[in-house]
XYZ file of C-alpha atoms in Angstrom:
489
model
C 129.911 91.446 103.297
C 131.015 92.709 99.896
C 127.851 92.702 97.751
C 129.896 92.376 94.586
C 131.403 89.068 95.637
C 129.856 86.282 93.534
C 128.395 83.333 95.349
C 128.315 81.374 92.083
C 130.523 82.439 89.223
C 129.546 79.809 86.697
C 126.778 80.526 84.250
C 123.582 78.538 84.154
C 123.743 75.378 82.036
C 120.143 74.439 82.529
C 116.908 76.349 82.145
C 113.420 75.560 83.266
C 111.003 74.586 80.535
C 108.460 77.209 79.528
C 104.960 76.701 80.848
C 102.141 77.347 78.429
C 98.541 77.984 79.496
C 96.749 74.842 78.242
C 96.755 71.882 80.648
C 98.472 68.766 79.286
C 96.822 65.842 77.672
C 97.210 62.575 79.520
C 100.140 60.706 78.118
C 101.521 57.248 78.701
C 103.496 57.109 81.951
C 106.423 55.439 80.238
C 107.323 58.765 78.656
C 108.369 60.168 82.037
C 109.974 57.081 83.507
C 113.122 56.806 81.434
C 115.358 59.818 81.153
C 118.912 60.151 79.922
C 121.757 60.039 82.403
C 123.228 63.113 84.035
C 126.787 64.219 83.550
C 128.307 66.999 85.607
C 130.017 69.405 83.229
C 132.584 71.957 84.299
C 132.747 75.362 82.667
C 135.098 78.320 82.805
C 135.009 80.142 86.147
C 134.338 83.713 85.075
C 134.719 86.720 87.320
C 131.997 89.043 88.490
C 133.290 91.718 86.130
C 133.055 89.335 83.185
C 129.522 88.384 84.098
C 128.316 91.898 84.914
C 125.845 92.650 82.215
C 122.252 93.713 82.524
C 119.480 91.159 82.428
C 116.674 91.764 79.913
C 114.256 94.551 80.891
C 110.730 93.718 81.959
C 108.741 92.359 79.005
C 105.420 93.699 80.156
C 105.388 96.885 78.099
C 106.048 95.248 74.754
C 105.089 91.555 75.083
C 101.574 90.258 74.630
C 100.131 86.880 75.582
C 100.131 84.281 72.826
C 96.466 83.567 73.569
C 93.584 85.983 73.888
C 91.760 86.282 77.192
C 88.805 84.366 75.786
C 91.060 81.599 74.456
C 92.846 81.196 77.782
C 89.554 81.106 79.708
C 88.185 78.486 77.326
C 91.258 76.305 77.850
C 90.933 76.731 81.610
C 87.293 75.685 81.605
C 87.614 72.841 79.091
C 90.927 70.962 79.187
C 91.787 68.833 76.126
C 90.461 65.283 75.988
C 92.831 62.600 77.326
C 94.975 60.520 75.013
C 95.105 56.756 74.823
C 96.413 55.384 78.101
C 99.557 53.289 78.394
C 98.694 49.684 77.440
C 101.276 48.449 79.937
C 98.800 49.243 82.717
C 95.589 48.355 80.874
C 93.294 46.036 82.805
C 95.441 46.147 85.945
C 94.314 47.231 89.377
C 96.500 50.107 90.591
C 97.064 48.225 93.837
C 98.999 45.608 91.881
C 101.379 48.098 90.256
C 104.778 48.104 91.943
C 106.663 51.254 92.882
C 109.647 50.135 90.814
C 107.569 50.371 87.610
C 107.292 54.142 88.026
C 110.970 54.990 88.494
C 114.173 54.951 86.499
C 117.792 54.742 87.575
C 118.471 57.619 85.181
C 116.759 59.925 87.682
C 119.445 59.232 90.290
C 122.417 61.601 90.487
C 125.007 61.177 93.231
C 127.350 63.682 94.855
C 129.669 63.240 97.832
C 129.824 65.003 101.185
C 133.057 66.650 100.033
C 131.551 67.807 96.733
C 131.551 71.603 96.642
C 128.248 73.429 96.832
C 128.987 74.894 93.404
C 129.461 71.475 91.784
C 126.415 70.075 93.598
C 124.407 72.992 92.226
C 125.595 72.256 88.697
C 124.513 68.626 89.139
C 121.129 69.790 90.458
C 120.575 72.107 87.498
C 121.239 69.205 85.132
C 118.934 66.752 86.909
C 115.661 68.190 85.618
C 113.800 64.904 85.973
C 113.830 64.670 89.777
C 115.149 68.116 90.858
C 117.287 66.559 93.577
C 120.735 64.995 93.959
C 121.562 62.332 96.535
C 124.479 62.843 98.905
C 126.711 59.942 100.035
C 129.914 59.822 102.070
C 132.247 59.070 99.139
C 132.251 57.538 95.663
C 132.662 54.008 97.060
C 129.512 54.214 99.162
C 126.017 53.252 98.011
C 124.232 54.455 101.144
C 122.411 57.809 100.923
C 123.111 60.196 103.778
C 121.171 63.237 102.632
C 119.830 65.083 99.597
C 120.494 68.473 98.024
C 117.592 70.259 96.322
C 116.360 73.750 95.493
C 115.124 74.327 99.050
C 118.697 73.759 100.244
C 120.076 75.993 97.496
C 117.675 78.744 98.557
C 118.825 78.415 102.183
C 122.485 78.548 101.115
C 122.011 81.677 98.984
C 120.297 83.484 101.867
C 123.245 82.639 104.121
C 125.850 83.747 101.569
C 124.271 87.154 100.934
C 123.730 87.754 104.648
C 119.923 87.640 104.618
C 119.331 84.506 106.687
C 118.094 84.609 110.278
C 120.113 82.013 112.209
C 119.562 81.000 115.776
C 122.271 81.952 118.262
C 123.908 78.541 117.959
C 124.359 78.948 114.182
C 125.507 82.563 113.910
C 129.190 81.627 113.833
C 128.626 78.957 111.174
C 126.575 81.291 108.974
C 129.244 84.009 109.212
C 131.967 81.505 108.340
C 130.103 80.283 105.242
C 129.455 83.841 104.067
C 133.099 84.842 104.500
C 134.381 81.758 102.650
C 131.988 82.406 99.758
C 133.132 86.038 99.610
C 136.761 84.896 99.483
C 135.922 82.316 96.781
C 136.936 79.451 99.029
C 135.282 76.175 98.026
C 132.630 75.049 100.493
C 131.823 71.315 100.705
C 128.293 70.055 101.271
C 129.488 68.635 104.589
C 129.888 72.185 105.948
C 126.362 73.322 105.102
C 124.434 70.326 106.457
C 123.292 72.259 109.563
C 121.510 74.828 107.387
C 119.804 72.119 105.304
C 117.174 71.123 107.846
C 114.694 68.822 106.180
C 112.496 65.797 106.631
C 114.166 62.427 107.184
C 115.052 60.273 104.189
C 112.279 57.786 103.423
C 113.057 54.628 101.421
C 110.716 52.057 99.922
C 111.615 48.851 98.095
C 110.830 48.755 94.403
C 108.703 45.614 94.660
C 106.281 47.212 97.131
C 102.870 48.073 95.716
C 101.555 51.591 95.115
C 99.205 51.642 98.141
C 102.270 51.953 100.372
C 103.595 54.913 98.355
C 100.269 56.737 98.201
C 99.817 56.320 101.948
C 103.284 57.777 102.584
C 102.749 60.688 100.178
C 99.246 61.321 101.497
C 100.844 61.764 104.921
C 102.888 64.709 103.666
C 106.216 63.159 102.580
C 107.344 64.799 99.325
C 109.682 62.155 97.898
C 110.989 58.658 98.604
C 114.144 56.852 97.522
C 113.352 53.529 95.865
C 115.768 50.683 96.612
C 116.344 47.076 95.583
C 116.837 44.158 97.976
C 120.518 45.096 98.334
C 119.508 48.556 99.610
C 120.886 50.180 96.460
C 118.983 53.233 95.247
C 117.346 52.464 91.887
C 115.090 55.472 91.526
C 113.341 58.446 93.080
C 109.573 58.683 93.361
C 108.017 62.068 94.105
C 104.495 63.217 94.850
C 104.324 64.882 91.443
C 105.488 61.794 89.566
C 102.887 59.655 91.332
C 100.115 62.173 90.643
C 101.209 62.351 86.996
C 100.936 58.562 86.822
C 97.402 58.569 88.218
C 96.418 61.393 85.872
C 97.753 59.617 82.807
C 96.440 56.183 83.794
C 93.374 57.243 85.773
C 91.111 55.745 83.137
C 92.343 52.334 84.261
C 91.677 52.980 87.948
C 87.960 53.579 88.369
C 87.951 54.384 92.099
C 90.294 57.297 91.484
C 89.039 58.314 88.042
C 85.534 58.792 89.448
C 86.874 61.616 91.623
C 88.070 63.726 88.689
C 84.687 65.212 87.568
C 83.858 66.419 91.090
C 84.221 70.070 92.140
C 86.826 71.156 94.676
C 84.020 72.793 96.641
C 82.227 69.462 97.004
C 85.366 67.457 97.790
C 86.326 69.765 100.647
C 90.053 69.512 99.968
C 92.663 72.196 100.470
C 93.284 74.785 103.146
C 92.259 78.371 103.870
C 95.518 79.082 105.700
C 97.821 80.737 103.199
C 101.079 82.637 103.381
C 101.517 85.030 100.460
C 103.862 87.856 99.559
C 102.946 91.250 98.176
C 104.013 91.921 94.584
C 105.879 95.072 95.648
C 107.864 93.329 98.400
C 111.551 92.575 97.747
C 112.341 89.134 96.401
C 114.212 88.351 99.624
C 110.876 88.368 101.496
C 109.589 85.509 99.330
C 112.844 83.541 99.627
C 112.907 83.952 103.402
C 109.256 82.936 103.767
C 109.809 79.734 101.807
C 112.956 78.996 103.772
C 111.433 79.596 107.206
C 108.113 77.897 106.532
C 109.456 74.899 104.601
C 107.423 75.835 101.515
C 108.294 75.103 97.901
C 106.359 78.126 96.592
C 104.422 81.209 97.676
C 101.626 83.149 96.004
C 102.354 86.707 94.873
C 99.372 89.019 95.365
C 98.486 92.669 94.785
C 97.033 95.005 97.409
C 93.589 93.502 96.845
C 94.904 89.948 97.460
C 94.441 89.097 93.776
C 96.915 86.451 92.612
C 99.372 87.954 90.141
C 102.000 85.217 90.097
C 103.917 82.491 91.860
C 107.511 82.158 93.055
C 108.973 78.731 93.826
C 112.256 77.487 95.204
C 112.991 76.049 91.754
C 113.152 79.623 90.477
C 116.334 80.206 92.505
C 118.141 78.627 89.565
C 117.969 82.177 88.150
C 120.051 83.405 91.097
C 123.079 81.144 90.741
C 125.603 83.583 89.330
C 126.887 86.977 90.376
C 125.041 88.967 87.711
C 121.736 88.043 89.336
C 122.608 89.554 92.736
C 120.650 92.812 92.118
C 117.467 90.763 91.641
C 117.364 90.166 95.393
C 116.669 93.837 96.103
C 114.067 94.219 93.375
C 110.395 93.377 93.767
C 108.734 89.991 93.531
C 106.763 91.330 90.561
C 109.981 92.173 88.758
C 111.347 88.686 89.430
C 108.199 87.208 87.886
C 108.819 89.313 84.782
C 112.381 87.939 84.626
C 111.029 84.388 84.899
C 108.652 85.081 81.994
C 111.491 86.606 79.976
C 113.659 83.512 80.506
C 110.792 81.257 79.454
C 110.096 83.421 76.412
C 113.747 83.257 75.341
C 113.712 79.493 75.850
C 110.647 78.883 73.671
C 110.756 81.919 71.400
C 107.235 82.989 72.406
C 105.367 84.365 75.376
C 103.750 82.161 77.970
C 101.849 82.909 81.137
C 101.828 80.106 83.696
C 98.460 79.713 85.430
C 98.836 78.695 89.072
C 95.256 79.137 90.287
C 91.877 77.418 90.295
C 88.540 78.288 91.920
C 86.107 76.332 94.123
C 84.085 75.371 91.041
C 87.077 73.879 89.215
C 86.934 70.116 88.881
C 89.580 67.904 90.419
C 90.551 66.875 86.867
C 91.144 70.497 85.913
C 93.221 71.064 89.044
C 95.362 67.954 88.564
C 95.899 68.807 84.884
C 97.283 72.215 85.897
C 99.545 70.731 88.562
C 100.966 68.310 86.004
C 101.296 71.066 83.364
C 103.162 73.491 85.615
C 105.093 70.866 87.624
C 103.850 72.665 90.737
C 103.346 71.426 94.289
C 100.262 73.584 94.849
C 97.467 75.517 93.157
C 96.143 78.736 94.633
C 92.376 78.844 95.063
C 90.761 82.169 94.123
C 87.181 83.230 94.728
C 84.751 82.913 91.868
C 81.142 83.733 91.212
C 78.700 80.828 91.122
C 78.580 79.135 87.695
C 74.747 78.934 87.853
C 71.992 81.119 89.346
C 70.805 78.295 91.610
C 74.194 77.526 93.167
C 75.643 79.557 96.025
C 78.807 81.543 95.442
C 82.164 80.964 97.045
C 81.727 80.493 100.824
C 82.074 83.813 102.614
C 84.240 82.400 105.426
C 87.360 84.515 105.377
C 90.680 82.767 104.737
C 93.761 83.250 106.864
C 96.141 85.051 104.531
C 99.388 86.502 105.816
C 101.114 89.058 103.643
C 104.067 90.160 105.818
C 105.294 93.707 105.841
C 108.806 94.050 104.383
C 111.257 94.163 107.262
C 112.559 97.621 108.033
C 115.805 96.014 109.175
C 116.275 94.201 105.890
C 119.942 94.063 104.968
C 120.630 96.457 102.114
C 122.238 95.190 98.933
C 124.126 97.683 96.842
C 124.498 97.327 93.127
C 122.781 98.110 89.865
C 119.006 98.186 90.042
C 117.047 96.594 87.238
C 114.599 98.817 85.329
C 111.448 99.730 87.240
C 108.293 97.868 86.343
C 104.649 98.936 86.059
C 101.981 98.045 88.607
C 101.322 94.348 89.137
C 97.844 94.606 87.655
C 99.262 95.527 84.233
C 100.896 92.133 83.674
C 99.029 90.304 80.863
C 96.776 87.615 82.263
C 96.613 88.788 85.883
C 93.036 90.055 85.459
C 91.979 86.460 84.828
C 92.689 85.429 88.406
C 90.870 86.574 91.530
C 91.144 87.140 95.266
C 93.223 84.505 97.068
C 91.085 82.385 99.422
C 92.889 79.049 99.729
C 95.426 76.548 98.480
C 95.347 72.917 97.357
C 98.554 70.873 97.384
C 99.821 67.575 96.018
C 99.586 66.245 99.579
C 95.901 67.210 99.765
C 95.080 65.360 96.554
C 97.114 62.229 97.338
C 95.618 62.183 100.835
C 92.175 62.270 99.179
C 93.149 59.400 96.868
C 94.415 57.381 99.828
C 91.292 57.921 101.962
C 88.904 57.283 99.069
C 90.505 53.883 98.431
C 90.385 52.711 102.054
C 93.942 53.613 103.103
C 94.829 55.402 106.343
C 97.453 58.112 105.795
C 98.657 59.971 108.877
C 97.912 63.634 109.483
C 99.941 65.696 106.941
C 100.218 68.559 109.433
C 102.832 66.553 111.332
C 105.167 66.584 108.326
C 104.441 70.257 107.690
C 105.411 71.062 111.268
C 108.714 69.193 110.886
C 109.591 71.163 107.771
C 108.796 74.477 109.378
C 112.024 75.911 110.708
C 112.511 76.908 114.317
C 113.761 80.276 113.155
C 114.561 83.255 115.353
C 113.414 85.536 112.541
C 111.173 88.437 113.414
C 108.785 87.122 110.792
C 108.139 83.926 112.745
C 105.976 85.290 115.622
C 103.740 87.202 113.226
C 103.246 84.125 111.064
C 102.326 81.969 114.019
C 99.847 84.516 115.380
C 98.299 84.956 111.959
C 97.409 81.272 111.686
C 94.450 81.756 114.021
C 92.957 84.893 112.460
C 92.957 87.050 109.378
C 96.055 89.256 109.492
C 96.891 91.205 106.369
C 99.536 93.915 106.646
C 101.498 96.030 104.268
């Protein structure tokens, strides 16, 4: 495949908000429930030659964090006090709050099965409130058939650049999609449905109470479509939006608010089975891991398993035009520097997103970070005991897989971005620690559900459904690593 052929020739119209270190204050839920509508704009289709200009060099040699190490650590240990809660929910039991009160029709963006992947991507970039667009048969239909999100966009990009690992039954389809993209032939969403393997659509009626939603989310479902009695979609509720609601209004819901001061170590939540990627590995390794394992993000670690960053499927928005093609052959660490550069340009100042906690972090601190970074998971790093009388982090070794870059990795020709220093030189990385676990939105919502007498199903069932039955050479090593510590370079 011609590496200079653009898979998206339009420039980005939407950028991710910069993430600053301090966790957010609790704010009234109403602020996140009503967003403006989404309009799909069309821009000039520029050629690869027109777009071919170098991205900014790595900022690590000349940029410095806006906060000192001591200031960042203080913010991590002592999040700001919560604001006044939303009076709309004052005095109410959370079990009496309906799902429809947490959603807005403004979060719903429709596309059709015959909408091109390029136009669907533009709609997705604009829908920053729910990070998903709903797919229907045609403009006259009100029945959702599927969704298109950043996981699907990641899968599509891997197919187009020839880095996917299809099963034998999909090789012909993958080749056809890649050839059409190279020839600039429009590809409708209908044609890529086989590569968008995902969990089934789950719908809940807006007048159902929150216990139903928290039970569904605690079972591992990431989002639900909210409908009215006529089966029309009136909103989208995600795990993150529900957790944000409980964080902002937790003061009204004692059974849940009482969990916040407790330590992660005492709550026993999270997992010690982690899949990470080495900072020096090519970006394609991270994208393939997320695609094959059904993950929304992976930890980026150095040779000592210290967390140096995070790459999520949402970050593929930086790969949606031809000028970004060389990023795929550069390192994960370099891609993180590009992410920080984009965020710095957006806000006019440096920021360093913090995606980790330790076993002695409180649940409140962990939830505040999840809400601040809009993340689906926090990486747990080892930490010394906060007091002489308390034991340190348990010595039981985690299962961490850091796959070796594939020697058969398809080569991408093109201009390399400037080389970057070692991962450990990035400002703020020395504040983390050795990766020992992960805690997800599912883990926390499952805890909420169980602590309030609900019975969510085992989340591992949903995780297994999302995991792809890939023929990739990475798959056997991942499966074997789940039972024992297997760290390779």
